[in-house]
CSV table of C-alpha atoms in Angstrom, one decimal:
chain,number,residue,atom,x,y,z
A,176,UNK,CA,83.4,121.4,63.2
A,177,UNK,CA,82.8,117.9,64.0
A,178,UNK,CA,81.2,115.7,61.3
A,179,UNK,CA,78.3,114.0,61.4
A,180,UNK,CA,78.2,110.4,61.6
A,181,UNK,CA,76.0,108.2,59.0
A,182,UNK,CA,73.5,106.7,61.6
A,183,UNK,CA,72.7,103.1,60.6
A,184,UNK,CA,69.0,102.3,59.7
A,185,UNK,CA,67.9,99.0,61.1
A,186,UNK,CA,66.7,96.4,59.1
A,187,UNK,CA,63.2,95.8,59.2
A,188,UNK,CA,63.7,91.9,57.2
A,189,UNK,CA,64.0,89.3,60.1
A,190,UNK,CA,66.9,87.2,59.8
A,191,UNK,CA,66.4,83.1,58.5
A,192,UNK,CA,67.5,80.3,60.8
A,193,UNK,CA,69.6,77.8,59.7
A,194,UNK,CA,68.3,75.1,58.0
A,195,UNK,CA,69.2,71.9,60.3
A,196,UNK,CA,71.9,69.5,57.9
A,197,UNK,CA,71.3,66.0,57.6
A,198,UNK,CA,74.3,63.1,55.8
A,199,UNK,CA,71.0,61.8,53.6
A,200,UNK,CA,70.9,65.4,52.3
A,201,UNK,CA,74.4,66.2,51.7
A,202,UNK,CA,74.9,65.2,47.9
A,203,UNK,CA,78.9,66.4,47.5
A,204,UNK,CA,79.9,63.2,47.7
A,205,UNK,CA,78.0,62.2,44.4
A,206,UNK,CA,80.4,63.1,41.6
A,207,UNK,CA,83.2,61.2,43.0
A,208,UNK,CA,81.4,57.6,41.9
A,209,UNK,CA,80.0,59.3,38.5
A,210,UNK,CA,83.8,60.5,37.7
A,211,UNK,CA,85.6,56.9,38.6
A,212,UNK,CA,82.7,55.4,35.8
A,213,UNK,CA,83.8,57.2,33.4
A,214,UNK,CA,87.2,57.0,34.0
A,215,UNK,CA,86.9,53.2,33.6
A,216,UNK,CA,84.7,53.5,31.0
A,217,UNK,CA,86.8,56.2,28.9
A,218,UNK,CA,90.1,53.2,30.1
A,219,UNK,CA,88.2,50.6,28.9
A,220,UNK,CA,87.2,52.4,24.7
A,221,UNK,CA,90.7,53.4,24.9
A,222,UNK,CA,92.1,49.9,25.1
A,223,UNK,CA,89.4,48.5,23.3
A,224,UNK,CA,90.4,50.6,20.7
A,225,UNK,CA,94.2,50.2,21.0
A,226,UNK,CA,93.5,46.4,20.6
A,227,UNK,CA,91.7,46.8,17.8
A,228,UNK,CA,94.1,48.8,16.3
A,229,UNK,CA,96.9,46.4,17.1
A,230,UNK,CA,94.6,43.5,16.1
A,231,UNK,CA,93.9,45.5,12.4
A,232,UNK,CA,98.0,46.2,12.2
A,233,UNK,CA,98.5,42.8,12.9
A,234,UNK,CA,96.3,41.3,10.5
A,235,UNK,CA,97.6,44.0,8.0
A,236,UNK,CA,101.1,42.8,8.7
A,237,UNK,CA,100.1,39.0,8.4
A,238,UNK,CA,98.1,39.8,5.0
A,239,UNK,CA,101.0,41.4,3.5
A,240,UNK,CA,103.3,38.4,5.0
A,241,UNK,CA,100.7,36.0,3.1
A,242,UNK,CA,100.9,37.9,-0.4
A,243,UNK,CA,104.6,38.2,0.2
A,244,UNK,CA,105.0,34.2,0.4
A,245,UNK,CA,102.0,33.1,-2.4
A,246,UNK,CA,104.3,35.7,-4.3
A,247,UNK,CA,107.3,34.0,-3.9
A,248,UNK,CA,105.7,30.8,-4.4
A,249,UNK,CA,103.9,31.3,-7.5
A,250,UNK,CA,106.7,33.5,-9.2
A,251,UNK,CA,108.8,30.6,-8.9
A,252,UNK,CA,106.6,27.5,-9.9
A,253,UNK,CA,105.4,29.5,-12.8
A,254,UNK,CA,109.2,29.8,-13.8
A,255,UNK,CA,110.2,26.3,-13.3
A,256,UNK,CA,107.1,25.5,-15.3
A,257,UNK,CA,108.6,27.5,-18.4
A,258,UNK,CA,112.1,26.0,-18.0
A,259,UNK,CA,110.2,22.4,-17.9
A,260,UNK,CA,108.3,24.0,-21.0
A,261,UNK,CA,111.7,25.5,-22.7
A,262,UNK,CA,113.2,21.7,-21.8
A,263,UNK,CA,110.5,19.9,-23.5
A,264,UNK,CA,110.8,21.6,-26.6
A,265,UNK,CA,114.2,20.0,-27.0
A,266,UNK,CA,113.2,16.8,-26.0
A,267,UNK,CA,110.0,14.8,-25.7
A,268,UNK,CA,109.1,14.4,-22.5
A,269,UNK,CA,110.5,16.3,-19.5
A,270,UNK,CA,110.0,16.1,-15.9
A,271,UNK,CA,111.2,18.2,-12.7
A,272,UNK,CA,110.2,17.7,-8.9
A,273,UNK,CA,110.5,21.2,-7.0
A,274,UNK,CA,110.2,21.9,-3.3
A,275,UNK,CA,107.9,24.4,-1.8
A,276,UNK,CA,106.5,25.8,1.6
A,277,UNK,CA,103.8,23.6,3.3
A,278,UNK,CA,101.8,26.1,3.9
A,279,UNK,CA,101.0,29.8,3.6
A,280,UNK,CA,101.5,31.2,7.0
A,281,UNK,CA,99.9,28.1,8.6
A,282,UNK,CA,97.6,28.0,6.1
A,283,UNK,CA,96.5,25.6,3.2
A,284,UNK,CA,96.9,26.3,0.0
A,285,UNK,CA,96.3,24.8,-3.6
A,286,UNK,CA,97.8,25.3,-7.0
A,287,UNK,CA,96.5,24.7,-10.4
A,288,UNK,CA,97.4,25.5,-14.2
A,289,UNK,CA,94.7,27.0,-16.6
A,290,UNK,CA,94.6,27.2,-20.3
A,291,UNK,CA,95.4,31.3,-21.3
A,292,UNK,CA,91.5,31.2,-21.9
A,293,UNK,CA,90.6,31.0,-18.6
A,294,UNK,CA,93.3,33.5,-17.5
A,295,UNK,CA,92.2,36.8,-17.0
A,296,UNK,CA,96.5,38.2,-17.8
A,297,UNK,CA,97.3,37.9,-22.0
A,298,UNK,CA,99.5,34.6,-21.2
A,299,UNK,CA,99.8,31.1,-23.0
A,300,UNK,CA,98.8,29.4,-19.3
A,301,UNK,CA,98.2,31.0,-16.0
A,302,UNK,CA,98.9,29.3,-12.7
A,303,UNK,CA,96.7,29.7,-9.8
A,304,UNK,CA,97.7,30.0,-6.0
A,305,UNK,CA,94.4,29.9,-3.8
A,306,UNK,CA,95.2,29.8,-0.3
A,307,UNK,CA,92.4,29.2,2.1
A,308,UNK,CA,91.8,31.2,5.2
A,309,UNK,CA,89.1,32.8,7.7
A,310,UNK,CA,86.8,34.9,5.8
A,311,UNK,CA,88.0,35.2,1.9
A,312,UNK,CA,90.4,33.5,0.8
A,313,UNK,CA,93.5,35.0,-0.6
A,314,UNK,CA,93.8,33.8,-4.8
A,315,UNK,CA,96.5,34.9,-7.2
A,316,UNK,CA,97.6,34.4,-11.2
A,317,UNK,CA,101.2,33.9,-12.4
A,318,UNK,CA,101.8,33.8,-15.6
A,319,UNK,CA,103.3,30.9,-17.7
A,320,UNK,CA,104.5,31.2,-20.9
A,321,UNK,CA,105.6,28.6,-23.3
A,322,UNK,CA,105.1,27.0,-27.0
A,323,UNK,CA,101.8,26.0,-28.5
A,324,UNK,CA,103.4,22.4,-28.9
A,325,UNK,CA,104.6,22.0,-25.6
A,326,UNK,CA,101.9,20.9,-23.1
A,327,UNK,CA,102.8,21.5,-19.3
A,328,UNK,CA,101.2,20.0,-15.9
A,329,UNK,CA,101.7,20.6,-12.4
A,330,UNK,CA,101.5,17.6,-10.0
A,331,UNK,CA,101.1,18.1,-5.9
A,332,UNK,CA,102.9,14.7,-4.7
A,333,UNK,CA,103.2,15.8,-1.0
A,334,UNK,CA,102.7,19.0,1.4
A,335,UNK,CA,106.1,20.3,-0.2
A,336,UNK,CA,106.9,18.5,-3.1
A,337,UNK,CA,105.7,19.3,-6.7
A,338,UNK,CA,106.3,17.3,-10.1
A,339,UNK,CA,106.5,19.3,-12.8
A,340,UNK,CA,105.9,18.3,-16.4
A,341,UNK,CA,106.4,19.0,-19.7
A,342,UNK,CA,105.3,17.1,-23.1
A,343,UNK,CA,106.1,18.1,-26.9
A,344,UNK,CA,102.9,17.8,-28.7
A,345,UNK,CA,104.3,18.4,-32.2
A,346,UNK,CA,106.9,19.8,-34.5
A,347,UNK,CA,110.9,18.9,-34.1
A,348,UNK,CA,113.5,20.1,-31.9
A,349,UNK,CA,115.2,23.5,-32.1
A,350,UNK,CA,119.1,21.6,-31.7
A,351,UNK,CA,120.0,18.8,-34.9
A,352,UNK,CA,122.0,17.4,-31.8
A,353,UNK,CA,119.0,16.8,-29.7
A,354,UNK,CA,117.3,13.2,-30.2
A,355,UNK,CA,113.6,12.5,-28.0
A,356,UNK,CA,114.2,12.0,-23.9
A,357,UNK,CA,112.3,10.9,-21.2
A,358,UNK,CA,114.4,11.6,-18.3
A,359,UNK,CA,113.5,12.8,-14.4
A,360,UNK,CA,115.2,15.3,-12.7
A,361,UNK,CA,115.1,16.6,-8.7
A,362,UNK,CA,115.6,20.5,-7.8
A,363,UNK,CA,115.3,22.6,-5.1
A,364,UNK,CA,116.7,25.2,-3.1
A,365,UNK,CA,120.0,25.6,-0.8
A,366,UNK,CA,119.6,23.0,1.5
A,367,UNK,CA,116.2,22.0,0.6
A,368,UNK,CA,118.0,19.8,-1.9
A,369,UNK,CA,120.1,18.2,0.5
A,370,UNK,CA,117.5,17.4,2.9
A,371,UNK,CA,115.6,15.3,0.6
A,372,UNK,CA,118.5,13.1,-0.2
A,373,UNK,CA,119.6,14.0,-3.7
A,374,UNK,CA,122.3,15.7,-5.0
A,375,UNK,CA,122.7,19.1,-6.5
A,376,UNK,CA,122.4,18.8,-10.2
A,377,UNK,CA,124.0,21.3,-13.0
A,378,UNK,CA,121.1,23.5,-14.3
A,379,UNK,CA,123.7,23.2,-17.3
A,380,UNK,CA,123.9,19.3,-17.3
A,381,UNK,CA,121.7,17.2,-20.0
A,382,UNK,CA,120.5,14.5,-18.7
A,383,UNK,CA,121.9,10.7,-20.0
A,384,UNK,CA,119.4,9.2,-23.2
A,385,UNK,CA,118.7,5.8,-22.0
A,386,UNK,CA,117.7,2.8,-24.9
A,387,UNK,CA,118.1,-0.6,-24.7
A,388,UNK,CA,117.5,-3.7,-26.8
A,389,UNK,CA,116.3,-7.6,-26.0
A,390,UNK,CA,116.7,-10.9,-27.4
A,391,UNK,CA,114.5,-13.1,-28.6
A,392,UNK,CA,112.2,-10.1,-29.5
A,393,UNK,CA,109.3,-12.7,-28.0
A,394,UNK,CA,110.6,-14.8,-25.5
A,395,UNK,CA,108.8,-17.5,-23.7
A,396,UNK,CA,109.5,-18.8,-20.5
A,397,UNK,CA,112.4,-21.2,-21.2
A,398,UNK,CA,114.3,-18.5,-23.2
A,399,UNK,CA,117.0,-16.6,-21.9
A,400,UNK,CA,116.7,-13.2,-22.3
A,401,UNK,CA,119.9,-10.6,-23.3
A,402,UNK,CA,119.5,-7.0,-22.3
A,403,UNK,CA,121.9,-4.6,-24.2
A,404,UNK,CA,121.8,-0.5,-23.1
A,405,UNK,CA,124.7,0.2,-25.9
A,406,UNK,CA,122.8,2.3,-27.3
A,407,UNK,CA,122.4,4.7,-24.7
A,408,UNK,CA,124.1,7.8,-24.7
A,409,UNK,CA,124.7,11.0,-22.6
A,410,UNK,CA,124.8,14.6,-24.7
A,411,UNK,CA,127.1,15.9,-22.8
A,412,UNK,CA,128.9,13.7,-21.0
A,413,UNK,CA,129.4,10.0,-20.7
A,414,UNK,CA,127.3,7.6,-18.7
A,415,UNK,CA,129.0,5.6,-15.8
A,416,UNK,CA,126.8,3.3,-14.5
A,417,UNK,CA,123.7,0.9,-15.8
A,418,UNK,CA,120.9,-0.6,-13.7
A,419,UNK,CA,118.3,-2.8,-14.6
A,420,UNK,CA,115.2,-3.4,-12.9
A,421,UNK,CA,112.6,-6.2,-13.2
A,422,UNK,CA,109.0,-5.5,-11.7
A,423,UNK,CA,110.6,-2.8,-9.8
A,424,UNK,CA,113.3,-5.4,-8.5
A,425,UNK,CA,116.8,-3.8,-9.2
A,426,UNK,CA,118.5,-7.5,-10.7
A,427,UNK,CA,121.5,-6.4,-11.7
A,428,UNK,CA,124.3,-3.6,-13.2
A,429,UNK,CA,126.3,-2.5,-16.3
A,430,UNK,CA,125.7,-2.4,-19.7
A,431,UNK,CA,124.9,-5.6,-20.8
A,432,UNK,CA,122.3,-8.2,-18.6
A,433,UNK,CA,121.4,-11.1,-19.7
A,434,UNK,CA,118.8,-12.7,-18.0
A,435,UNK,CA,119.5,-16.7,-17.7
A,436,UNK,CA,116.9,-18.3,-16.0
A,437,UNK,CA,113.9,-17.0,-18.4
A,438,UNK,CA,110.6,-15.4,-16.8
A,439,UNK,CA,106.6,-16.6,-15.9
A,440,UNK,CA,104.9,-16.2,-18.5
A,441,UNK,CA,102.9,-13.1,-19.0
A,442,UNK,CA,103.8,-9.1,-19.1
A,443,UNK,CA,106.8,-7.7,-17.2
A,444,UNK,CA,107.7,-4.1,-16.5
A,445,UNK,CA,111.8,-4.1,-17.4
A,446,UNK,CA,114.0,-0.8,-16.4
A,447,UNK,CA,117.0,0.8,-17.9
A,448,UNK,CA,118.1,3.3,-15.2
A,449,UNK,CA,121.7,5.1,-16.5
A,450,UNK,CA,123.3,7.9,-14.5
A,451,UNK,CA,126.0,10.3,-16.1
A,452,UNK,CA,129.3,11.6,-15.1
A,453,UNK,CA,127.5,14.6,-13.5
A,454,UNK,CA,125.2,12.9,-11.6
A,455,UNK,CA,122.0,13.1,-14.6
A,456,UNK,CA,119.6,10.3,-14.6
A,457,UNK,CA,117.4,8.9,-17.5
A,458,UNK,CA,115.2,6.1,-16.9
A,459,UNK,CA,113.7,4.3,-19.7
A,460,UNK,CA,111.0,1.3,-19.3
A,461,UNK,CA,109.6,-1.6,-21.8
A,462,UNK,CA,106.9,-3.8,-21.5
A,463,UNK,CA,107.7,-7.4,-22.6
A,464,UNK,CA,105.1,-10.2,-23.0
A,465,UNK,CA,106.5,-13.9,-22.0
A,466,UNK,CA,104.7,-16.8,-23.9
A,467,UNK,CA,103.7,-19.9,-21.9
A,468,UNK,CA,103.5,-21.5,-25.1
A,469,UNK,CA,107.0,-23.0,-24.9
A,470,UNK,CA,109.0,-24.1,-28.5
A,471,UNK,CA,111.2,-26.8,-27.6
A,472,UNK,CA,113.5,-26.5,-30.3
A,473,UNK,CA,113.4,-29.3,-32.6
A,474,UNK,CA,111.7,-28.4,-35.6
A,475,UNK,CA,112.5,-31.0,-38.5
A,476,UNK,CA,111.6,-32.0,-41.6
A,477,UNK,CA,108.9,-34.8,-42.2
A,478,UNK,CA,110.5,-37.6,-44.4
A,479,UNK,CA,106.8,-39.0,-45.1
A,480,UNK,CA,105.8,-35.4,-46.8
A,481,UNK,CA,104.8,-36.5,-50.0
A,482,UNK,CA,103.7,-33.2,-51.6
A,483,UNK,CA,106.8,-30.4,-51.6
A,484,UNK,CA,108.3,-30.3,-48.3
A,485,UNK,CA,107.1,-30.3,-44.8
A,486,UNK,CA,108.4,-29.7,-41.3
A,487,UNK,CA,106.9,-30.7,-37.9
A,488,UNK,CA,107.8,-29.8,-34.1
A,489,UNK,CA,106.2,-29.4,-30.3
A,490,UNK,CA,105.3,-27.0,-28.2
A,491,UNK,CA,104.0,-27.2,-24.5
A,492,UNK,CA,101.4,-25.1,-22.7
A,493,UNK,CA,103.1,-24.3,-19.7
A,494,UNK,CA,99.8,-21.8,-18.8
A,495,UNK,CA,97.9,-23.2,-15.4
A,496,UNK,CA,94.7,-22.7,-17.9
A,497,UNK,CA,93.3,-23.9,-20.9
A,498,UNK,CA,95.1,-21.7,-24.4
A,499,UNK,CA,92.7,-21.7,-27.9
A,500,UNK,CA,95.1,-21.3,-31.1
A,501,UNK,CA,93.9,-19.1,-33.2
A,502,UNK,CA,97.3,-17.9,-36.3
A,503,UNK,CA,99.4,-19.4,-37.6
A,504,UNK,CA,102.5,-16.6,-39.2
A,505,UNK,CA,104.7,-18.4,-41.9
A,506,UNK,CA,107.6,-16.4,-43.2
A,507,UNK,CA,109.7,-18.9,-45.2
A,508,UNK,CA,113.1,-18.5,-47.2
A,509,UNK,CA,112.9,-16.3,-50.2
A,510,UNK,CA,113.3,-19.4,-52.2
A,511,UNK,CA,109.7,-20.5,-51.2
A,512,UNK,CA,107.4,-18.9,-52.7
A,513,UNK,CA,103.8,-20.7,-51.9
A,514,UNK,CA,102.5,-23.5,-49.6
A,515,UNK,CA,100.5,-26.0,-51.2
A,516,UNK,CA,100.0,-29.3,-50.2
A,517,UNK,CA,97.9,-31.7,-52.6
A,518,UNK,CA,97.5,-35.3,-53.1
A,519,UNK,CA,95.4,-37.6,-55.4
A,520,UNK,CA,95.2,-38.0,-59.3
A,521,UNK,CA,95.6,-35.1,-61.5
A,522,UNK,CA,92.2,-34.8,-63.5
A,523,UNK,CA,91.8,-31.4,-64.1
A,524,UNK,CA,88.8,-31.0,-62.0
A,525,UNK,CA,89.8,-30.8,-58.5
A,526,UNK,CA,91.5,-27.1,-57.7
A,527,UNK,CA,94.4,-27.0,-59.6
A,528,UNK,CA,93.6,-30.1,-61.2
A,529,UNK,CA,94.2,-32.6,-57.9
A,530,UNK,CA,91.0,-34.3,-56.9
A,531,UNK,CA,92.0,-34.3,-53.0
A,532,UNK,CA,93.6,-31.2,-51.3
A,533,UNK,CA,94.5,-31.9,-48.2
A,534,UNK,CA,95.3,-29.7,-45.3
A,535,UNK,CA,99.0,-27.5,-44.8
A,536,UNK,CA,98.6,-27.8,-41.2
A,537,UNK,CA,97.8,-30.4,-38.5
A,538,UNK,CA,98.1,-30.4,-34.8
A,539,UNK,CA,97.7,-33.1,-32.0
A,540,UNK,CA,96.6,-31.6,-29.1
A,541,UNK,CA,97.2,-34.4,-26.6
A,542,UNK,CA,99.7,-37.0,-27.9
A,543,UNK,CA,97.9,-39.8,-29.2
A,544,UNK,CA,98.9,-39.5,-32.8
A,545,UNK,CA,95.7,-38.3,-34.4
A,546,UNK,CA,95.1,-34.9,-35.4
A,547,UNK,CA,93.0,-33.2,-33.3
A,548,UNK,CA,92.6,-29.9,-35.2
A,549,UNK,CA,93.6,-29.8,-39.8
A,550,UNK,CA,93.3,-26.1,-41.4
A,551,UNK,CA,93.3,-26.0,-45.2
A,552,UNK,CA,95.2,-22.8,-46.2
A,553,UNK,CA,93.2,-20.2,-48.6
A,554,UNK,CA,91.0,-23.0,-48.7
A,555,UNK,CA,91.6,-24.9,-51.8
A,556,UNK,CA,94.1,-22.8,-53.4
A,557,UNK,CA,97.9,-22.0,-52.8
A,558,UNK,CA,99.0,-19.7,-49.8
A,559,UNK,CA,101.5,-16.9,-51.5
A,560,UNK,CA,104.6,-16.3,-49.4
A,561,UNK,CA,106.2,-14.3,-52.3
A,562,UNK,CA,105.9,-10.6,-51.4
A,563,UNK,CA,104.9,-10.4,-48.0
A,564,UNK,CA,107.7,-9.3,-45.9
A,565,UNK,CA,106.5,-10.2,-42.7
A,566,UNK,CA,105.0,-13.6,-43.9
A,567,UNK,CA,101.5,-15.2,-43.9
A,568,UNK,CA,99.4,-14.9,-41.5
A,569,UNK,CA,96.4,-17.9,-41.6
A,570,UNK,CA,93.4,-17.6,-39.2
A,571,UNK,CA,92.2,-21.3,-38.0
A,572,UNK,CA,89.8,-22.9,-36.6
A,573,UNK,CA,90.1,-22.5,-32.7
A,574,UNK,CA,91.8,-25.6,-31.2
A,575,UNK,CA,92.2,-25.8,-27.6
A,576,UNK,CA,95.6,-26.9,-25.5
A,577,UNK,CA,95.0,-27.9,-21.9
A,578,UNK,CA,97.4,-26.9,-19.6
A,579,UNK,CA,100.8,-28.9,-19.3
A,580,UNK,CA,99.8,-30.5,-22.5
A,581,UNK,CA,102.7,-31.1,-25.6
A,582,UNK,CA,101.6,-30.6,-28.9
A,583,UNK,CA,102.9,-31.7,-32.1
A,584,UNK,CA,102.3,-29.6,-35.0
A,585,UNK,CA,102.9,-29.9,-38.9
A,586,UNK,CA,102.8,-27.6,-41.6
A,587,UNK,CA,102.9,-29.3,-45.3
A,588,UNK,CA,103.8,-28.2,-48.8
A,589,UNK,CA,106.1,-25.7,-48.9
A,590,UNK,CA,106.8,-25.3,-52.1
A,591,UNK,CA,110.5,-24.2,-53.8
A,592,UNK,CA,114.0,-24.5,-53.1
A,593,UNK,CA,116.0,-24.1,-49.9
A,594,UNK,CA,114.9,-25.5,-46.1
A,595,UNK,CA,112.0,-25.2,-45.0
A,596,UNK,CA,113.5,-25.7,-41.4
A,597,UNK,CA,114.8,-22.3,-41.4
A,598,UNK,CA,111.1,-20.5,-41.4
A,599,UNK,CA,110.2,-18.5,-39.1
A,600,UNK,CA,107.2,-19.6,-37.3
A,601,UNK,CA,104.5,-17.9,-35.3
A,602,UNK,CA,101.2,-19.4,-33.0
A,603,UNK,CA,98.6,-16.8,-31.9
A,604,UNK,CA,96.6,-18.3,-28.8
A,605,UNK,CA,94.3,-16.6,-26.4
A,606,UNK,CA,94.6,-17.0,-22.6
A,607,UNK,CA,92.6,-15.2,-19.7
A,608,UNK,CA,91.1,-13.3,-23.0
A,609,UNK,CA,94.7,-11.9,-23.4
A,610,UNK,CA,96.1,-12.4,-27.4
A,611,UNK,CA,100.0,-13.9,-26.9
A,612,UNK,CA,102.2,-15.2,-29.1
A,613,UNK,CA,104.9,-17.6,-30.2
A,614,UNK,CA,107.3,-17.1,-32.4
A,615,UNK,CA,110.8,-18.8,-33.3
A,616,UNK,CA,113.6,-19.2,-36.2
A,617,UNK,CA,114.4,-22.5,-36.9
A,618,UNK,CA,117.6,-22.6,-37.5
């Protein structure tokens, strides 16, 4: 039997054209634009935020390099601070110079030292490293410990050099073989040392106690002058060389200097600079005032005195300005023991019975042989020496001395045994409202 086959119905639905395509309507091409924008744009966050990250790493890395270096740098000046402070409570006075970094990482940076007060660590001091950079700046405490009678300072004298020093306030030394210093020393680091010029010195070394003596004790200008460091000494050592500066002029070496062709008159600045065996320094400096109211060495007695003994000599105002005596200092051989000079009749009413005291001292101011200014001692009664260990001191009436003038002074009545010649005699004058004085022996 033959099948039957499915006959196929016809569709009634009419078939649709095709729709005529145009390149304005054809839109495939549209997400290849929109994908390459976000591409770039995807690129661009991700480096933007890789640089950022690098940038924050990097800052990270330079902000740990910082705290590393103010780290090193504080730790240390606070330590050399406590060894200046451990130093300086052996001796008086102390002083180190140090060397540090310029800078933090190209940065500035400042240190201080505050009272434990101000501190916010438990600490006797505190010292302060503030280094300033974009934004905040970066500020840390070291701590400083040392004795209440020890005061300490910290001195910036360059980018990379620091003075450090120490002063003892009060109390005595911890060592009966340590006597007061004031001494300088230079330290550093490896070849920081070297570069600066100095030498290496032993952390273990004590540095040489400079002292020295002059004579006369108050020179003038025509003096000369003898400098003697004998008493200088070194701790540990022994000191090899002496040098001796005038007004920061180094005039000469070893350990006695005597100065022969005397100094202007005024104040000079005189230098004892010793170095020790080890390469120690200690540096000691005086102030010495020169008179310009020059002795001239030929004090004598007066044969005319009539009343005790007397003396007379010169003196000459070698000041370019006018000088106003104002003391006169007697200190006479134990023998004396009072200067009064008196004349007249004894009648028991004048003081001490003489009707006509006259004055102990006269001076001629120019050279003409009259007395240009008299003072009466203690006014009519005796001037005591007896008892006074640095002798009398008389104020006068202010007599002026113009410059390059020679004056010619007496002082009457000295009263006892011995020579009067051998006093020793002191003027007090004002120049430039500056007190100097004269003062001589002599014999």
């Amino acid at each position: 039997m033959t099948p039957k086959r499915r006959q196929r119905t016809p569709s009634t639905t009419a078939p649709v054209p095709k729709k005529a395509t145009r390149l304005s309507d054809d839109d495939r091409g549209i997400s290849t634009p929109i994908t390459h924008s976000m591409s770039i744009a995807i690129t661009t966050v991700l480096i933007f935020g890789l640089i950022f990250a690098a940038n924050t790493y990097l800052d990270d890395k330079r902000d740990v390099g910082a705290r590393q270096q103010v780290e090193s740098i504080g730790t240390g000046l606070a330590a050399q601070l406590e060894d200046a402070a451990h130093l300086g409570s052996d001796s008086e006075q102390v002083t180190l110079r140090v060397e540090q970094p310029a800078q933090v990482l190209s940065n500035p940076y400042t240190v201080s030292l505050e009272d434990g007060s101000e501190c916010r660590l438990a600490t006797s001091a505190c010292l302060v490293v503030d280094v300033s950079r974009g934004g905040e700046n970066l500020v840390r405490e070291f701590p400083v410990q040392k004795s209440s009678n020890v005061d300490v300072s910290i001195e910036r004298l360059d980018s990379t050099t620091f003075t450090l020093g120490a002063v003892r306030t009060g109390g005595a030394t911890t060592q009966s073989d340590v006597v007061p210093i004031d001494h300088t020393l230079q330290m550093g680091v490896g070849s920081t040392v070297g570069q600066s010029g100095s030498a290496a010195i032993s952390p273990l070394n004590r540095a040489p106690i400079p002292e020295f003596t002059f004579d006369p004790s108050f020179p003038d200008s025509s003096d000369s002058i003898e400098f003697d460091a004998s008493a200088s000494r070194d701790p540990d050592g022994t000191i090899v060389s002496y040098h001796w500066y005038i007004d920061g002029t180094n005039v000469s070496s070893g350990q006695i200097y005597d100065h022969t062709a005397g100094l202007s008159p005024g104040t000079h600045q005189v230098k004892l600079k010793v170095v020790d065996d080890e390469g120690g320094i200690g540096n000691k400096t005086r102030t010495i005032s020169v008179s310009g109211l020059v002795y001239n060495d030929d004090i004598a007695t007066t044969p005319s005195c009539t009343s005790g003994k007397c003396v007379e000599f010169t003196m000459e105002n070698v000041w370019s300005e006018t000088i106003t005596i104002s003391h006169v200092s007697i200190k006479a051989d134990s023998s004396f023991n009072r200067i009064h000079y008196k004349t007249g009749s004894y009648d028991s009413t004048g003081p001490w019975g003489y009707d006509h005291p006259d004055p102990e001292l006269r001076i001629d101011t120019d050279g003409d042989g009259s007395w240009d200014g008299t003072e009466e001692f203690n006014e009519n009664d005796p001037l005591y020496l007896s008892g006074k260990e640095d002798g009398a001191i008389v104020p006068v009436d202010p007599i002026d001395v113009a410059p390059g003038e020679t004056i010619t002074v007496q002082l009457r009545g000295f009263r006892g045994g011995g020579n009067p010649v051998d006093s020793t005699i002191g003027v007090r004058y004002w120049v430039d409202d500056t007190s100097r004085r004269t003062i001589f022996t002599g014999s």
